[in-house]
């Protein structure tokens, strides 16, 4: 495999300009929401609302202000598919449409997908949705086509503050760790990395530097693979089947015994 | 807060609710009459045949519902064969992949069993089918079909749990509950149809006995499921919970159990009423579990 490539997103330098959303839509020719007649969400400056089939980048705006608004901060974060090393979507896909590329990214092959939507339920981050254009599941491809041509993804290219950094994962992790050190040194002790090691789904190839709890950014604290339920669910079902079968046979035996007793009673009479 | 709140709903709605309902009946029906076929009496034959017909019709409808529910229905075969390589597509660890093969396999076995039943009734004349009814081939067909029936009835609950969706991925008991519910709705269907045709009184007696025990098991597993959900069960402090308690528990389990315990309560309508209540409750269970998990 070629090098593992991905994103390191330093949310402390994001300015919420949404250049990443625009660049992604332009490069991937994704349509505007509702033909351009989008409605305001009422959620700060976020009118994209969530990642879905035609939104593969989504900038979150979290306003944290005191009631009198004298103190506060903005938490800005460009959400995207995490390209998990252990990907739940890939795990469940029944058509093999979801693959891992030579860049260790996770891509949905739209020409294979039949729209069963199991990946949508499997993704712990709620990233995937059916595209209204193709009627297949679609999400960020980490610009697989651009990577194959030796280019960097559209969003990281467009990001004016280098909040979204692209490169080999090990290099990005080193850079991210030293950035956390720098922030701690400056007094921002809440800074930490999310998904930058193997503890979270084997590592996220799109990992983040955050300054608050994951749930504040709409991220799960400890995302898991769907298969964690496979063994016990199957075991309980097998047990249930055994009990049912046993009851069935007991019932037939009971009926036979009663029929024999009834015949003996009738013979005696 | 459970991490499952951060996932997205797959928008499996009424087509899938009906599939869960009919698929459970299909698998449960074959499983029940397979027991009768292997260990029952000669007077059970009409009920055995009825069960295979129900399984066949229900699985065909199920397959159609599944295909129609796909966002790209014409590509349903991509779950069987890789379109780019022409090789077999199978992932045993993915309930969706496993399930698509099980539904296909069970559909074949149910079709065969229905044909064999038709031959037994003399409606189809083809002697190889008669050979499939007896001896070792008959036992193999019945055994394989019964086992696939269990898998069809139970894998759907496992499929819901092998995800990250709220409620579904917060418990390990959906598979066994779907299996029990599939069996009880299948028994109710067979009881109803037998009463309507006026055949198989002895089989109905056995089905009723098994039915009441299955309902008790369902109630116990449902209670265990609510406990296993932990704080996530608060989602059901809502209209969905109301429907769960009234429609699924009261109408679908408790009332039928009362009717089982008091066979003369509704006179000759007792058995039929019990079966209708169970079918209603079984359907409403699938409505609750599928829709309540996708409203967040």
PDB file of C-alpha atoms in Angstrom, chain A residues 1-263:
ATOM      1  CA  UNK A   1       0.000   0.000   0.000  1.00  0.00           C
ATOM      2  CA  UNK A   2       1.144   3.540  -0.672  1.00  0.00           C
ATOM      3  CA  UNK A   3       1.417   5.855   2.334  1.00  0.00           C
ATOM      4  CA  UNK A   4      -1.588   6.403   4.578  1.00  0.00           C
ATOM      5  CA  UNK A   5      -2.799   9.917   3.788  1.00  0.00           C
ATOM      6  CA  UNK A   6      -5.440  11.971   5.546  1.00  0.00           C
ATOM      7  CA  UNK A   7      -6.391  15.168   7.319  1.00  0.00           C
ATOM      8  CA  UNK A   8      -5.380  16.838  10.529  1.00  0.00           C
ATOM      9  CA  UNK A   9      -7.913  19.579  11.329  1.00  0.00           C
ATOM     10  CA  UNK A  10      -6.768  22.172  13.863  1.00  0.00           C
ATOM     11  CA  UNK A  11     -10.111  23.656  14.891  1.00  0.00           C
ATOM     12  CA  UNK A  12      -8.409  26.447  16.887  1.00  0.00           C
ATOM     13  CA  UNK A  13      -7.478  28.252  13.634  1.00  0.00           C
ATOM     14  CA  UNK A  14     -10.707  27.624  11.736  1.00  0.00           C
ATOM     15  CA  UNK A  15     -12.455  30.907  10.901  1.00  0.00           C
ATOM     16  CA  UNK A  16     -15.724  29.378   9.716  1.00  0.00           C
ATOM     17  CA  UNK A  17     -15.372  30.746   6.174  1.00  0.00           C
ATOM     18  CA  UNK A  18     -16.775  27.536   4.621  1.00  0.00           C
ATOM     19  CA  UNK A  19     -14.241  27.603   1.755  1.00  0.00           C
ATOM     20  CA  UNK A  20     -13.867  23.880   2.399  1.00  0.00           C
ATOM     21  CA  UNK A  21     -17.598  23.288   1.865  1.00  0.00           C
ATOM     22  CA  UNK A  22     -17.590  25.315  -1.354  1.00  0.00           C
ATOM     23  CA  UNK A  23     -14.418  23.736  -2.744  1.00  0.00           C
ATOM     24  CA  UNK A  24     -15.744  20.252  -1.990  1.00  0.00           C
ATOM     25  CA  UNK A  25     -19.051  20.964  -3.698  1.00  0.00           C
ATOM     26  CA  UNK A  26     -17.338  22.501  -6.716  1.00  0.00           C
ATOM     27  CA  UNK A  27     -14.794  19.741  -7.208  1.00  0.00           C
ATOM     28  CA  UNK A  28     -17.295  16.918  -6.722  1.00  0.00           C
ATOM     29  CA  UNK A  29     -20.076  18.737  -8.606  1.00  0.00           C
ATOM     30  CA  UNK A  30     -22.507  18.319  -5.751  1.00  0.00           C
ATOM     31  CA  UNK A  31     -25.815  20.132  -6.193  1.00  0.00           C
ATOM     32  CA  UNK A  32     -27.040  22.951  -3.983  1.00  0.00           C
ATOM     33  CA  UNK A  33     -29.529  22.125  -1.253  1.00  0.00           C
ATOM     34  CA  UNK A  34     -33.074  22.115  -2.581  1.00  0.00           C
ATOM     35  CA  UNK A  35     -31.998  23.525  -5.939  1.00  0.00           C
ATOM     36  CA  UNK A  36     -30.559  26.599  -4.248  1.00  0.00           C
ATOM     37  CA  UNK A  37     -33.699  27.466  -2.270  1.00  0.00           C
ATOM     38  CA  UNK A  38     -32.175  26.588   1.062  1.00  0.00           C
ATOM     39  CA  UNK A  39     -33.777  27.725   4.291  1.00  0.00           C
ATOM     40  CA  UNK A  40     -31.917  29.212   7.254  1.00  0.00           C
ATOM     41  CA  UNK A  41     -31.448  26.646  10.010  1.00  0.00           C
ATOM     42  CA  UNK A  42     -31.526  29.102  12.899  1.00  0.00           C
ATOM     43  CA  UNK A  43     -28.395  27.388  14.212  1.00  0.00           C
ATOM     44  CA  UNK A  44     -25.795  30.157  14.228  1.00  0.00           C
ATOM     45  CA  UNK A  45     -24.161  30.475  10.772  1.00  0.00           C
ATOM     46  CA  UNK A  46     -24.635  26.792  10.003  1.00  0.00           C
ATOM     47  CA  UNK A  47     -27.182  26.341   7.220  1.00  0.00           C
ATOM     48  CA  UNK A  48     -25.721  23.076   5.972  1.00  0.00           C
ATOM     49  CA  UNK A  49     -27.034  21.375   9.129  1.00  0.00           C
ATOM     50  CA  UNK A  50     -25.344  18.000   8.695  1.00  0.00           C
ATOM     51  CA  UNK A  51     -23.214  15.802   6.474  1.00  0.00           C
ATOM     52  CA  UNK A  52     -25.282  13.964   3.860  1.00  0.00           C
ATOM     53  CA  UNK A  53     -25.287  12.762   0.255  1.00  0.00           C
ATOM     54  CA  UNK A  54     -24.735  16.249  -1.154  1.00  0.00           C
ATOM     55  CA  UNK A  55     -22.784  17.746   1.746  1.00  0.00           C
ATOM     56  CA  UNK A  56     -19.442  16.064   2.230  1.00  0.00           C
ATOM     57  CA  UNK A  57     -17.941  18.883   4.328  1.00  0.00           C
ATOM     58  CA  UNK A  58     -19.927  20.592   7.083  1.00  0.00           C
ATOM     59  CA  UNK A  59     -18.664  23.500   9.185  1.00  0.00           C
ATOM     60  CA  UNK A  60     -20.059  23.466  12.704  1.00  0.00           C
ATOM     61  CA  UNK A  61     -20.567  26.681  14.636  1.00  0.00           C
ATOM     62  CA  UNK A  62     -20.721  26.283  18.407  1.00  0.00           C
ATOM     63  CA  UNK A  63     -21.327  29.494  20.313  1.00  0.00           C
ATOM     64  CA  UNK A  64     -20.300  29.359  23.952  1.00  0.00           C
ATOM     65  CA  UNK A  65     -21.309  32.654  25.586  1.00  0.00           C
ATOM     66  CA  UNK A  66     -22.215  33.673  29.104  1.00  0.00           C
ATOM     67  CA  UNK A  67     -25.869  34.791  29.468  1.00  0.00           C
ATOM     68  CA  UNK A  68     -24.910  38.493  29.409  1.00  0.00           C
ATOM     69  CA  UNK A  69     -22.605  37.767  26.425  1.00  0.00           C
ATOM     70  CA  UNK A  70     -19.684  39.526  28.119  1.00  0.00           C
ATOM     71  CA  UNK A  71     -17.504  36.427  27.791  1.00  0.00           C
ATOM     72  CA  UNK A  72     -17.502  33.733  25.252  1.00  0.00           C
ATOM     73  CA  UNK A  73     -15.894  31.909  22.413  1.00  0.00           C
ATOM     74  CA  UNK A  74     -16.732  30.319  19.100  1.00  0.00           C
ATOM     75  CA  UNK A  75     -15.843  26.724  18.429  1.00  0.00           C
ATOM     76  CA  UNK A  76     -15.556  26.215  14.695  1.00  0.00           C
ATOM     77  CA  UNK A  77     -14.960  22.825  13.152  1.00  0.00           C
ATOM     78  CA  UNK A  78     -15.077  21.485   9.611  1.00  0.00           C
ATOM     79  CA  UNK A  79     -16.717  18.069   9.955  1.00  0.00           C
ATOM     80  CA  UNK A  80     -16.018  15.356   7.412  1.00  0.00           C
ATOM     81  CA  UNK A  81     -15.868  11.597   7.029  1.00  0.00           C
ATOM     82  CA  UNK A  82     -13.252  10.334   9.470  1.00  0.00           C
ATOM     83  CA  UNK A  83     -11.874   7.647   7.103  1.00  0.00           C
ATOM     84  CA  UNK A  84     -11.575   5.296  10.064  1.00  0.00           C
ATOM     85  CA  UNK A  85      -8.877   2.627   9.970  1.00  0.00           C
ATOM     86  CA  UNK A  86     -11.574   0.293  11.337  1.00  0.00           C
ATOM     87  CA  UNK A  87     -14.584   1.530   9.388  1.00  0.00           C
ATOM     88  CA  UNK A  88     -18.067   0.492  10.470  1.00  0.00           C
ATOM     89  CA  UNK A  89     -19.533   1.344   7.082  1.00  0.00           C
ATOM     90  CA  UNK A  90     -17.046  -0.885   5.281  1.00  0.00           C
ATOM     91  CA  UNK A  91     -17.694  -3.665   7.777  1.00  0.00           C
ATOM     92  CA  UNK A  92     -21.407  -3.983   7.023  1.00  0.00           C
ATOM     93  CA  UNK A  93     -21.585  -3.109   3.322  1.00  0.00           C
ATOM     94  CA  UNK A  94     -23.178  -6.154   1.621  1.00  0.00           C
ATOM     95  CA  UNK A  95     -22.222  -5.286  -1.957  1.00  0.00           C
ATOM     96  CA  UNK A  96     -18.555  -4.555  -1.356  1.00  0.00           C
ATOM     97  CA  UNK A  97     -19.144  -1.029  -2.661  1.00  0.00           C
ATOM     98  CA  UNK A  98     -17.206   0.436   0.259  1.00  0.00           C
ATOM     99  CA  UNK A  99     -13.488  -0.187  -0.098  1.00  0.00           C
ATOM    100  CA  UNK A 100     -10.210   0.870   1.457  1.00  0.00           C
ATOM    101  CA  UNK A 101      -7.947   2.549  -1.074  1.00  0.00           C
ATOM    102  CA  UNK A 102      -4.181   2.402  -1.449  1.00  0.00           C
ATOM    103  CA  UNK A 103      -4.072   5.690   0.504  1.00  0.00           C
ATOM    104  CA  UNK A 104      -5.807   4.059   3.517  1.00  0.00           C
ATOM    105  CA  UNK A 105      -8.912   6.132   2.843  1.00  0.00           C
ATOM    106  CA  UNK A 106     -12.483   4.782   2.745  1.00  0.00           C
ATOM    107  CA  UNK A 107     -14.360   5.236  -0.517  1.00  0.00           C
ATOM    108  CA  UNK A 108     -17.889   4.282  -1.584  1.00  0.00           C
ATOM    109  CA  UNK A 109     -17.982   3.069  -5.189  1.00  0.00           C
ATOM    110  CA  UNK A 110     -21.223   4.618  -6.319  1.00  0.00           C
ATOM    111  CA  UNK A 111     -21.534   2.309  -9.344  1.00  0.00           C
ATOM    112  CA  UNK A 112     -21.706  -0.743  -7.041  1.00  0.00           C
ATOM    113  CA  UNK A 113     -23.871   0.597  -4.192  1.00  0.00           C
ATOM    114  CA  UNK A 114     -27.503  -0.527  -4.323  1.00  0.00           C
ATOM    115  CA  UNK A 115     -28.772   1.805  -1.637  1.00  0.00           C
ATOM    116  CA  UNK A 116     -29.509  -0.677   1.164  1.00  0.00           C
ATOM    117  CA  UNK A 117     -28.505   2.070   3.635  1.00  0.00           C
ATOM    118  CA  UNK A 118     -26.868  -0.260   6.160  1.00  0.00           C
ATOM    119  CA  UNK A 119     -23.724   1.929   6.118  1.00  0.00           C
ATOM    120  CA  UNK A 120     -25.819   4.904   7.218  1.00  0.00           C
ATOM    121  CA  UNK A 121     -26.860   3.076  10.389  1.00  0.00           C
ATOM    122  CA  UNK A 122     -23.364   1.656  10.886  1.00  0.00           C
ATOM    123  CA  UNK A 123     -21.351   4.901  10.812  1.00  0.00           C
ATOM    124  CA  UNK A 124     -20.800   6.035  14.400  1.00  0.00           C
ATOM    125  CA  UNK A 125     -20.415   9.649  13.234  1.00  0.00           C
ATOM    126  CA  UNK A 126     -23.572   9.895  11.113  1.00  0.00           C
ATOM    127  CA  UNK A 127     -21.566  10.890   8.040  1.00  0.00           C
ATOM    128  CA  UNK A 128     -23.241   8.965   5.235  1.00  0.00           C
ATOM    129  CA  UNK A 129     -26.553   9.609   3.473  1.00  0.00           C
ATOM    130  CA  UNK A 130     -28.181   8.703   0.178  1.00  0.00           C
ATOM    131  CA  UNK A 131     -27.437  11.216  -2.555  1.00  0.00           C
ATOM    132  CA  UNK A 132     -30.634  12.429  -4.227  1.00  0.00           C
ATOM    133  CA  UNK A 133     -28.727  12.544  -7.528  1.00  0.00           C
ATOM    134  CA  UNK A 134     -27.387   9.005  -7.706  1.00  0.00           C
ATOM    135  CA  UNK A 135     -29.733   7.335  -5.193  1.00  0.00           C
ATOM    136  CA  UNK A 136     -26.638   5.659  -3.741  1.00  0.00           C
ATOM    137  CA  UNK A 137     -24.782   6.271  -0.480  1.00  0.00           C
ATOM    138  CA  UNK A 138     -22.208   9.013  -0.905  1.00  0.00           C
ATOM    139  CA  UNK A 139     -19.657  10.750   1.302  1.00  0.00           C
ATOM    140  CA  UNK A 140     -16.245  12.361   1.250  1.00  0.00           C
ATOM    141  CA  UNK A 141     -13.810  10.374  -0.900  1.00  0.00           C
ATOM    142  CA  UNK A 142     -10.802  12.338   0.373  1.00  0.00           C
ATOM    143  CA  UNK A 143     -10.726  13.405  -3.264  1.00  0.00           C
ATOM    144  CA  UNK A 144      -9.538   9.979  -4.379  1.00  0.00           C
ATOM    145  CA  UNK A 145      -9.388  11.193  -7.977  1.00  0.00           C
ATOM    146  CA  UNK A 146      -7.154  14.127  -7.009  1.00  0.00           C
ATOM    147  CA  UNK A 147      -4.906  11.879  -4.889  1.00  0.00           C
ATOM    148  CA  UNK A 148      -4.432   9.525  -7.824  1.00  0.00           C
ATOM    149  CA  UNK A 149      -3.282  12.541  -9.865  1.00  0.00           C
ATOM    150  CA  UNK A 150      -0.837  13.597  -7.138  1.00  0.00           C
ATOM    151  CA  UNK A 151      -2.951  16.562  -6.013  1.00  0.00           C
ATOM    152  CA  UNK A 152      -4.174  17.372  -2.513  1.00  0.00           C
ATOM    153  CA  UNK A 153      -7.917  17.292  -1.701  1.00  0.00           C
ATOM    154  CA  UNK A 154      -9.964  20.338  -2.684  1.00  0.00           C
ATOM    155  CA  UNK A 155     -10.942  21.320   0.870  1.00  0.00           C
ATOM    156  CA  UNK A 156      -7.407  21.363   2.295  1.00  0.00           C
ATOM    157  CA  UNK A 157      -6.203  23.229  -0.813  1.00  0.00           C
ATOM    158  CA  UNK A 158      -8.874  25.886  -0.321  1.00  0.00           C
ATOM    159  CA  UNK A 159      -8.559  26.304   3.461  1.00  0.00           C
ATOM    160  CA  UNK A 160      -7.091  29.815   3.962  1.00  0.00           C
ATOM    161  CA  UNK A 161      -5.828  29.266   7.530  1.00  0.00           C
ATOM    162  CA  UNK A 162      -4.488  25.720   7.052  1.00  0.00           C
ATOM    163  CA  UNK A 163      -6.952  24.519   9.635  1.00  0.00           C
ATOM    164  CA  UNK A 164      -7.356  21.513   7.352  1.00  0.00           C
ATOM    165  CA  UNK A 165      -3.925  20.039   6.763  1.00  0.00           C
ATOM    166  CA  UNK A 166      -3.342  17.174   4.380  1.00  0.00           C
ATOM    167  CA  UNK A 167      -0.455  14.758   4.259  1.00  0.00           C
ATOM    168  CA  UNK A 168       0.951  11.421   5.446  1.00  0.00           C
ATOM    169  CA  UNK A 169      -0.738  10.404   8.683  1.00  0.00           C
ATOM    170  CA  UNK A 170       2.420   9.885  10.753  1.00  0.00           C
ATOM    171  CA  UNK A 171       3.687  13.335   9.750  1.00  0.00           C
ATOM    172  CA  UNK A 172       0.321  14.900  10.586  1.00  0.00           C
ATOM    173  CA  UNK A 173       0.279  13.196  13.981  1.00  0.00           C
ATOM    174  CA  UNK A 174       3.724  14.550  14.828  1.00  0.00           C
ATOM    175  CA  UNK A 175       2.665  18.017  13.778  1.00  0.00           C
ATOM    176  CA  UNK A 176      -0.576  17.729  15.750  1.00  0.00           C
ATOM    177  CA  UNK A 177       1.174  16.617  18.935  1.00  0.00           C
ATOM    178  CA  UNK A 178       3.567  19.550  18.830  1.00  0.00           C
ATOM    179  CA  UNK A 179       0.640  21.938  18.160  1.00  0.00           C
ATOM    180  CA  UNK A 180      -1.104  20.583  21.301  1.00  0.00           C
ATOM    181  CA  UNK A 181       2.127  21.177  23.249  1.00  0.00           C
ATOM    182  CA  UNK A 182       2.269  24.722  21.895  1.00  0.00           C
ATOM    183  CA  UNK A 183      -1.319  25.434  22.920  1.00  0.00           C
ATOM    184  CA  UNK A 184      -0.776  23.998  26.381  1.00  0.00           C
ATOM    185  CA  UNK A 185       2.270  26.220  26.712  1.00  0.00           C
ATOM    186  CA  UNK A 186       0.114  29.219  25.787  1.00  0.00           C
ATOM    187  CA  UNK A 187      -2.392  28.380  28.513  1.00  0.00           C
ATOM    188  CA  UNK A 188      -5.003  26.575  26.390  1.00  0.00           C
ATOM    189  CA  UNK A 189      -4.871  23.409  28.456  1.00  0.00           C
ATOM    190  CA  UNK A 190      -8.218  22.128  27.142  1.00  0.00           C
ATOM    191  CA  UNK A 191      -6.633  21.313  23.777  1.00  0.00           C
ATOM    192  CA  UNK A 192      -6.375  17.623  22.873  1.00  0.00           C
ATOM    193  CA  UNK A 193      -6.353  15.357  19.849  1.00  0.00           C
ATOM    194  CA  UNK A 194      -9.431  13.361  18.819  1.00  0.00           C
ATOM    195  CA  UNK A 195      -8.795  10.181  16.850  1.00  0.00           C
ATOM    196  CA  UNK A 196      -5.042  10.629  16.490  1.00  0.00           C
ATOM    197  CA  UNK A 197      -4.091   7.228  17.896  1.00  0.00           C
ATOM    198  CA  UNK A 198      -5.114   3.594  17.428  1.00  0.00           C
ATOM    199  CA  UNK A 199      -7.447   3.644  20.443  1.00  0.00           C
ATOM    200  CA  UNK A 200     -10.294   5.121  18.432  1.00  0.00           C
ATOM    201  CA  UNK A 201     -11.388   2.688  15.687  1.00  0.00           C
ATOM    202  CA  UNK A 202      -7.767   1.900  14.905  1.00  0.00           C
ATOM    203  CA  UNK A 203      -7.137   5.587  14.352  1.00  0.00           C
ATOM    204  CA  UNK A 204      -9.042   8.190  12.335  1.00  0.00           C
ATOM    205  CA  UNK A 205      -7.350   9.209   9.099  1.00  0.00           C
ATOM    206  CA  UNK A 206      -9.151  12.480   9.493  1.00  0.00           C
ATOM    207  CA  UNK A 207      -8.439  13.479  13.065  1.00  0.00           C
ATOM    208  CA  UNK A 208      -9.011  16.692  15.004  1.00  0.00           C
ATOM    209  CA  UNK A 209      -7.588  19.065  17.562  1.00  0.00           C
ATOM    210  CA  UNK A 210     -10.454  20.038  19.844  1.00  0.00           C
ATOM    211  CA  UNK A 211     -10.783  22.298  22.893  1.00  0.00           C
ATOM    212  CA  UNK A 212     -13.967  20.911  24.446  1.00  0.00           C
ATOM    213  CA  UNK A 213     -15.791  17.609  24.952  1.00  0.00           C
ATOM    214  CA  UNK A 214     -16.440  15.678  21.731  1.00  0.00           C
ATOM    215  CA  UNK A 215     -20.210  15.861  22.243  1.00  0.00           C
ATOM    216  CA  UNK A 216     -20.005  19.681  22.071  1.00  0.00           C
ATOM    217  CA  UNK A 217     -18.776  19.261  18.478  1.00  0.00           C
ATOM    218  CA  UNK A 218     -21.376  16.578  17.718  1.00  0.00           C
ATOM    219  CA  UNK A 219     -18.813  13.796  17.933  1.00  0.00           C
ATOM    220  CA  UNK A 220     -19.211  10.542  19.875  1.00  0.00           C
ATOM    221  CA  UNK A 221     -16.918  10.124  22.885  1.00  0.00           C
ATOM    222  CA  UNK A 222     -16.001   6.510  22.245  1.00  0.00           C
ATOM    223  CA  UNK A 223     -17.197   5.407  18.792  1.00  0.00           C
ATOM    224  CA  UNK A 224     -17.379   1.642  18.235  1.00  0.00           C
ATOM    225  CA  UNK A 225     -17.664  -0.796  15.371  1.00  0.00           C
ATOM    226  CA  UNK A 226     -21.123  -2.285  14.699  1.00  0.00           C
ATOM    227  CA  UNK A 227     -19.682  -5.800  15.005  1.00  0.00           C
ATOM    228  CA  UNK A 228     -19.308  -5.382  18.757  1.00  0.00           C
ATOM    229  CA  UNK A 229     -22.894  -6.704  18.943  1.00  0.00           C
ATOM    230  CA  UNK A 230     -22.500  -9.616  16.563  1.00  0.00           C
ATOM    231  CA  UNK A 231     -21.327 -12.341  18.950  1.00  0.00           C
ATOM    232  CA  UNK A 232     -23.764 -11.761  21.813  1.00  0.00           C
ATOM    233  CA  UNK A 233     -26.753 -11.020  19.585  1.00  0.00           C
ATOM    234  CA  UNK A 234     -26.122 -14.254  17.706  1.00  0.00           C
ATOM    235  CA  UNK A 235     -25.571 -16.191  20.949  1.00  0.00           C
ATOM    236  CA  UNK A 236     -28.840 -14.960  22.488  1.00  0.00           C
ATOM    237  CA  UNK A 237     -30.703 -15.755  19.266  1.00  0.00           C
ATOM    238  CA  UNK A 238     -29.251 -19.272  19.174  1.00  0.00           C
ATOM    239  CA  UNK A 239     -30.252 -19.784  22.799  1.00  0.00           C
ATOM    240  CA  UNK A 240     -33.752 -18.547  22.016  1.00  0.00           C
ATOM    241  CA  UNK A 241     -34.009 -20.934  19.074  1.00  0.00           C
ATOM    242  CA  UNK A 242     -32.871 -23.862  21.244  1.00  0.00           C
ATOM    243  CA  UNK A 243     -35.455 -23.015  23.916  1.00  0.00           C
ATOM    244  CA  UNK A 244     -38.202 -22.689  21.287  1.00  0.00           C
ATOM    245  CA  UNK A 245     -37.262 -26.007  19.732  1.00  0.00           C
ATOM    246  CA  UNK A 246     -37.257 -27.644  23.136  1.00  0.00           C
ATOM    247  CA  UNK A 247     -40.688 -26.215  23.959  1.00  0.00           C
ATOM    248  CA  UNK A 248     -41.956 -27.391  20.577  1.00  0.00           C
ATOM    249  CA  UNK A 249     -40.807 -30.940  21.177  1.00  0.00           C
ATOM    250  CA  UNK A 250     -42.091 -30.933  24.753  1.00  0.00           C
ATOM    251  CA  UNK A 251     -45.452 -29.759  23.472  1.00  0.00           C
ATOM    252  CA  UNK A 252     -45.623 -32.559  20.917  1.00  0.00           C
ATOM    253  CA  UNK A 253     -44.656 -35.105  23.575  1.00  0.00           C
ATOM    254  CA  UNK A 254     -47.302 -33.729  25.955  1.00  0.00           C
ATOM    255  CA  UNK A 255     -49.925 -33.943  23.211  1.00  0.00           C
ATOM    256  CA  UNK A 256     -48.972 -37.551  22.412  1.00  0.00           C
ATOM    257  CA  UNK A 257     -49.106 -38.536  26.092  1.00  0.00           C
ATOM    258  CA  UNK A 258     -52.537 -36.913  26.442  1.00  0.00           C
ATOM    259  CA  UNK A 259     -53.802 -38.654  23.315  1.00  0.00           C
ATOM    260  CA  UNK A 260     -52.574 -42.042  24.602  1.00  0.00           C
ATOM    261  CA  UNK A 261     -54.207 -41.388  27.996  1.00  0.00           C
ATOM    262  CA  UNK A 262     -57.462 -40.387  26.298  1.00  0.00           C
ATOM    263  CA  UNK A 263     -57.447 -43.562  24.161  1.00  0.00           C
TER     264      UNK A 263
END
